[in-house]
Amino acid sequence: MSTGSNPSLPLVLLHGWGMNAAVWDGLPPQLGGLPTQTIELPGHGARTPARADLWAWADACLEAAPEEAVWLGWSLGGLVAQAAALRAPKRVRGLIQLTATPRFVQAADWRPAMAEETLGQFHQGLLDDPSGTLSRFLALQVRGSDAARETLRTLRQELTTRPEPDPRALADGLDLLRDEDLRGQLPDIACPALWLFGSHDALVPAAVAERIELIMPGARTQVIAGAAHAPHISHRRETLTAIEDFVAEALG
C-alpha cells in the first residue's frame, strides 16, 4: 500500500521492555520523509499500566496513535506493533520490526530464541533486585555488538530521562515475552513489512530472518552486520538507511 497519497503519514515508534521513548532521541524527526511520533508502552515512561494482555497493550497504543501510520517496533514494541497490525489493519499502513520476533522463547519448532529459563531469571530478579535486573537486561542487549560499551552507556543515560517503569508493567511485559506466539497470525498481516536483525543479537537471533521469510514471503528482511539488539543506537546509519530505503521503495 502506498503512502504517496498522504506524504504526512506519520511513523509511530514503540520502544522495548523496560525502556521509554527516550531511546529514539538520537533519530532525526523524520525518517524517509515520514514525521516520527513516539508512543510509550503501558506502564513505561509516563504511561499508565494496562491489563496484562498483548491485545490490551496494542489497544492502548492504538488509542494514542494517529488514525493511520507506519509502525516501527523495537523488541517487545515490535510484538505490540504486530498485534496492532492484526487488530487494526486499516490503521497500520506499514510495519517495521527492529530486532523483534513473533515468539521470543524457544520451542521444539522454534530454536532461534531465548531459553525460557532466561526470562524466568529476569522474573525472579524483578522481585529481588529490580534496578539490578534492568541493568543486566541492558547489558544483554548490547552483548556482542561492535559498539557494546558506547551503546550500553547511551541506553543507561536514556533510561534516566523519563520516569522509571512501573514494576507491575515490567512483570507483565516479561509475561508477554514468555507467553505470546504470533507466528500463526503473521500471514494475516497484509501491509508492507520490514524486519531488521542484528548479526550478534543475543535476545533475537538473526536466524529468525530465515523463519520470517517462510512465514511472510512478501516481507523484507535484513541483518545488520556487527549489531546486537539495539542497532538503531550502535549502527545508526545502517539502520536509518534500511528504513529509508523501505519507505521509499515499498511505501513510496
Short mmCIF file of C-alpha atoms in Angstrom, two decimals:
data_model
loop_
_atom_site.label_atom_id
_atom_site.label_comp_id
_atom_site.label_asym_id
_atom_site.label_seq_id
_atom_site.Cartn_x
_atom_site.Cartn_y
_atom_site.Cartn_z
CA MET A 1 0.00 0.00 0.00
CA SER A 2 1.45 3.36 -0.97
CA THR A 3 1.90 6.35 1.30
CA GLY A 4 2.20 8.63 -1.70
CA SER A 5 -1.35 9.95 -1.37
CA ASN A 6 -0.55 11.10 2.16
CA PRO A 7 3.01 12.42 2.40
CA SER A 8 2.47 13.43 6.04
CA LEU A 9 1.68 9.88 7.14
CA PRO A 10 3.49 9.54 10.48
CA LEU A 11 5.88 6.87 11.67
CA VAL A 12 4.94 5.55 15.12
CA LEU A 13 7.89 4.39 17.25
CA LEU A 14 7.44 1.81 20.03
CA HIS A 15 10.35 1.07 22.39
CA GLY A 16 11.24 -2.21 24.09
CA TRP A 17 10.82 -3.77 27.53
CA GLY A 18 11.92 -1.63 30.46
CA MET A 19 12.77 1.32 28.20
CA ASN A 20 10.98 4.53 27.27
CA ALA A 21 10.54 7.00 24.42
CA ALA A 22 14.00 8.49 25.03
CA VAL A 23 15.58 5.56 23.15
CA TRP A 24 14.57 7.34 19.95
CA ASP A 25 16.18 10.68 20.83
CA GLY A 26 19.14 10.03 18.52
CA LEU A 27 16.92 9.63 15.46
CA PRO A 28 16.00 12.52 13.14
CA PRO A 29 12.48 13.97 13.42
CA GLN A 30 11.65 12.43 10.04
CA LEU A 31 12.57 9.05 8.59
CA GLY A 32 12.15 8.54 4.89
CA GLY A 33 10.11 11.72 4.80
CA LEU A 34 7.71 10.47 7.49
CA PRO A 35 7.41 12.54 10.70
CA THR A 36 8.05 10.37 13.75
CA GLN A 37 5.78 10.05 16.76
CA THR A 38 6.86 8.16 19.87
CA ILE A 39 4.41 6.18 21.98
CA GLU A 40 5.39 4.63 25.30
CA LEU A 41 4.25 1.15 26.20
CA PRO A 42 1.78 0.82 29.07
CA GLY A 43 3.47 1.34 32.44
CA HIS A 44 6.66 2.66 30.84
CA GLY A 45 7.80 6.26 30.97
CA ALA A 46 4.78 8.44 31.64
CA ARG A 47 2.14 5.91 30.52
CA THR A 48 -0.22 4.26 32.99
CA PRO A 49 -0.24 0.45 33.07
CA ALA A 50 -2.75 -1.58 31.09
CA ARG A 51 -4.18 -5.03 31.62
CA ALA A 52 -1.55 -7.78 31.33
CA ASP A 53 -2.63 -8.82 27.86
CA LEU A 54 -0.93 -8.25 24.48
CA TRP A 55 -4.12 -7.06 22.84
CA ALA A 56 -4.81 -4.62 25.67
CA TRP A 57 -1.32 -3.20 25.19
CA ALA A 58 -1.93 -2.94 21.44
CA ASP A 59 -5.25 -1.20 22.05
CA ALA A 60 -3.60 1.27 24.43
CA CYS A 61 -1.02 2.15 21.78
CA LEU A 62 -3.67 2.40 19.07
CA GLU A 63 -5.60 4.86 21.25
CA ALA A 64 -2.53 7.09 21.39
CA ALA A 65 -1.61 6.66 17.71
CA PRO A 66 -2.69 8.63 14.63
CA GLU A 67 -5.62 7.25 12.66
CA GLU A 68 -3.21 5.93 10.03
CA ALA A 69 0.53 5.43 10.35
CA VAL A 70 3.52 3.27 9.62
CA TRP A 71 4.51 1.45 12.82
CA LEU A 72 8.07 0.69 13.93
CA GLY A 73 8.52 -1.52 16.97
CA TRP A 74 11.73 -2.45 18.74
CA SER A 75 11.88 -5.80 20.58
CA LEU A 76 8.74 -6.05 22.78
CA GLY A 77 7.47 -2.95 20.98
CA GLY A 78 7.69 -4.97 17.78
CA LEU A 79 5.42 -7.64 19.22
CA VAL A 80 2.91 -4.96 20.23
CA ALA A 81 3.13 -3.45 16.72
CA GLN A 82 2.41 -6.86 15.21
CA ALA A 83 -0.69 -7.12 17.38
CA ALA A 84 -1.76 -3.61 16.37
CA ALA A 85 -1.41 -4.52 12.68
CA LEU A 86 -3.60 -7.56 13.25
CA ARG A 87 -6.10 -5.66 15.38
CA ALA A 88 -6.44 -2.62 13.10
CA PRO A 89 -5.09 -3.45 9.62
CA LYS A 90 -6.55 -0.31 8.03
CA ARG A 91 -4.69 1.88 10.50
CA VAL A 92 -1.26 0.23 10.25
CA ARG A 93 -0.11 1.09 6.73
CA GLY A 94 3.36 -0.38 7.07
CA LEU A 95 5.23 -2.43 9.67
CA ILE A 96 8.91 -2.17 10.59
CA GLN A 97 10.27 -4.68 13.08
CA LEU A 98 13.55 -3.83 14.78
CA THR A 99 15.16 -6.90 16.38
CA ALA A 100 11.69 -8.27 17.06
CA THR A 101 10.13 -11.70 16.64
CA PRO A 102 6.67 -13.27 16.76
CA ARG A 103 7.89 -15.62 19.51
CA PHE A 104 10.63 -14.67 21.97
CA VAL A 105 11.18 -18.02 23.72
CA GLN A 106 12.37 -21.32 22.34
CA ALA A 107 10.09 -24.17 21.35
CA ALA A 108 10.69 -27.53 19.72
CA ASP A 109 9.89 -25.97 16.34
CA TRP A 110 11.42 -22.55 17.12
CA ARG A 111 15.03 -22.78 18.24
CA PRO A 112 16.33 -19.29 17.35
CA ALA A 113 15.05 -17.64 20.53
CA MET A 114 15.76 -17.13 24.22
CA ALA A 115 15.62 -20.05 26.60
CA GLU A 116 12.55 -19.81 28.83
CA GLU A 117 14.86 -20.12 31.83
CA THR A 118 16.48 -16.81 30.90
CA LEU A 119 13.17 -14.97 31.21
CA GLY A 120 12.49 -16.88 34.42
CA GLN A 121 15.69 -15.49 35.88
CA PHE A 122 14.62 -11.95 35.00
CA HIS A 123 11.23 -12.56 36.63
CA GLN A 124 12.89 -13.66 39.85
CA GLY A 125 15.34 -10.80 39.59
CA LEU A 126 12.50 -8.27 39.46
CA LEU A 127 11.38 -9.50 42.88
CA ASP A 128 14.85 -9.48 44.39
CA ASP A 129 16.60 -6.55 42.71
CA PRO A 130 14.54 -4.55 40.16
CA SER A 131 17.20 -1.98 39.26
CA GLY A 132 19.94 -4.60 39.01
CA THR A 133 17.74 -6.79 36.82
CA LEU A 134 17.07 -3.94 34.42
CA SER A 135 20.79 -3.20 34.30
CA ARG A 136 21.57 -6.83 33.46
CA PHE A 137 18.96 -6.78 30.72
CA LEU A 138 20.58 -3.70 29.21
CA ALA A 139 23.94 -5.46 29.22
CA LEU A 140 22.42 -8.48 27.49
CA GLN A 141 21.00 -6.26 24.76
CA VAL A 142 24.44 -4.97 23.73
CA ARG A 143 26.42 -8.20 24.20
CA GLY A 144 28.43 -8.97 21.07
CA SER A 145 27.89 -5.57 19.45
CA ASP A 146 30.81 -3.84 17.75
CA ALA A 147 29.99 -0.80 19.90
CA ALA A 148 28.80 -2.50 23.08
CA ARG A 149 30.28 -0.09 25.62
CA GLU A 150 29.04 3.07 23.90
CA THR A 151 25.60 1.57 23.26
CA LEU A 152 25.21 0.49 26.89
CA ARG A 153 26.20 3.96 28.07
CA THR A 154 23.59 5.53 25.79
CA LEU A 155 20.83 3.17 26.91
CA ARG A 156 21.57 3.86 30.57
CA GLN A 157 21.54 7.61 30.01
CA GLU A 158 18.24 7.43 28.15
CA LEU A 159 16.58 5.48 30.95
CA THR A 160 17.26 8.30 33.39
CA THR A 161 15.50 10.98 31.32
CA ARG A 162 11.99 9.59 31.86
CA PRO A 163 10.08 8.19 34.85
CA GLU A 164 11.04 4.69 35.93
CA PRO A 165 8.84 1.90 34.55
CA ASP A 166 6.06 0.60 36.75
CA PRO A 167 7.18 -2.68 38.42
CA ARG A 168 3.89 -4.34 37.52
CA ALA A 169 4.32 -3.35 33.87
CA LEU A 170 7.83 -4.83 33.88
CA ALA A 171 6.48 -8.14 35.17
CA ASP A 172 3.60 -8.06 32.69
CA GLY A 173 6.00 -7.33 29.85
CA LEU A 174 8.11 -10.36 30.74
CA ASP A 175 4.92 -12.45 30.71
CA LEU A 176 4.18 -11.23 27.19
CA LEU A 177 7.70 -12.07 26.05
CA ARG A 178 7.39 -15.53 27.56
CA ASP A 179 3.84 -16.45 26.55
CA GLU A 180 2.94 -14.76 23.27
CA ASP A 181 3.29 -16.50 19.91
CA LEU A 182 2.03 -14.69 16.81
CA ARG A 183 3.66 -16.97 14.24
CA GLY A 184 0.35 -18.40 13.07
CA GLN A 185 -1.14 -14.95 12.55
CA LEU A 186 1.74 -13.24 10.74
CA PRO A 187 0.46 -14.27 7.27
CA ASP A 188 -2.68 -12.22 8.03
CA ILE A 189 -0.61 -9.00 8.08
CA ALA A 190 -1.02 -7.67 4.56
CA CYS A 191 0.77 -4.31 4.79
CA PRO A 192 4.39 -3.95 3.59
CA ALA A 193 6.79 -5.19 6.27
CA LEU A 194 10.49 -4.86 7.02
CA TRP A 195 12.28 -6.99 9.62
CA LEU A 196 15.71 -5.82 10.79
CA PHE A 197 18.03 -8.03 12.83
CA GLY A 198 21.48 -7.74 14.38
CA SER A 199 24.06 -10.35 13.46
CA HIS A 200 25.25 -10.57 17.10
CA ASP A 201 21.88 -10.29 18.86
CA ALA A 202 21.75 -12.47 21.99
CA LEU A 203 18.00 -11.96 22.50
CA VAL A 204 16.54 -12.30 18.99
CA PRO A 205 18.99 -14.34 16.88
CA ALA A 206 19.50 -13.25 13.30
CA ALA A 207 18.40 -16.73 12.22
CA VAL A 208 14.82 -15.56 12.84
CA ALA A 209 15.12 -13.79 9.47
CA GLU A 210 15.01 -17.12 7.65
CA ARG A 211 11.86 -18.12 9.51
CA ILE A 212 10.17 -14.81 8.73
CA GLU A 213 10.91 -15.28 5.03
CA LEU A 214 8.98 -18.57 5.18
CA ILE A 215 6.08 -17.26 7.26
CA MET A 216 5.74 -13.89 5.45
CA PRO A 217 7.08 -14.42 1.92
CA GLY A 218 6.30 -10.83 0.95
CA ALA A 219 8.20 -9.28 3.85
CA ARG A 220 11.70 -7.83 3.58
CA THR A 221 14.40 -8.97 5.97
CA GLN A 222 17.85 -7.59 6.59
CA VAL A 223 20.63 -8.48 9.01
CA ILE A 224 22.83 -5.59 10.17
CA ALA A 225 26.40 -6.84 10.47
CA GLY A 226 28.09 -6.24 13.80
CA ALA A 227 24.92 -5.13 15.57
CA ALA A 228 23.33 -6.70 18.65
CA HIS A 229 19.85 -5.93 19.98
CA ALA A 230 19.93 -2.13 19.62
CA PRO A 231 21.11 -1.41 16.05
CA HIS A 232 19.35 1.97 16.00
CA ILE A 233 21.94 3.09 18.55
CA SER A 234 25.04 1.02 17.75
CA HIS A 235 24.63 1.04 13.95
CA ARG A 236 22.52 4.12 13.43
CA ARG A 237 23.49 4.84 9.82
CA GLU A 238 22.84 1.31 8.59
CA THR A 239 19.53 1.16 10.42
CA LEU A 240 18.33 4.50 9.10
CA THR A 241 19.36 3.62 5.55
CA ALA A 242 17.40 0.36 5.70
CA ILE A 243 14.31 2.14 6.99
CA GLU A 244 14.55 4.95 4.46
CA ASP A 245 15.03 2.51 1.57
CA PHE A 246 11.98 0.53 2.71
CA VAL A 247 9.82 3.64 2.98
CA ALA A 248 10.92 4.84 -0.48
CA GLU A 249 10.63 1.50 -2.29
CA ALA A 250 7.80 -0.33 -0.55
CA LEU A 251 5.71 2.57 0.73
CA GLY A 252 6.60 5.41 -1.61
#
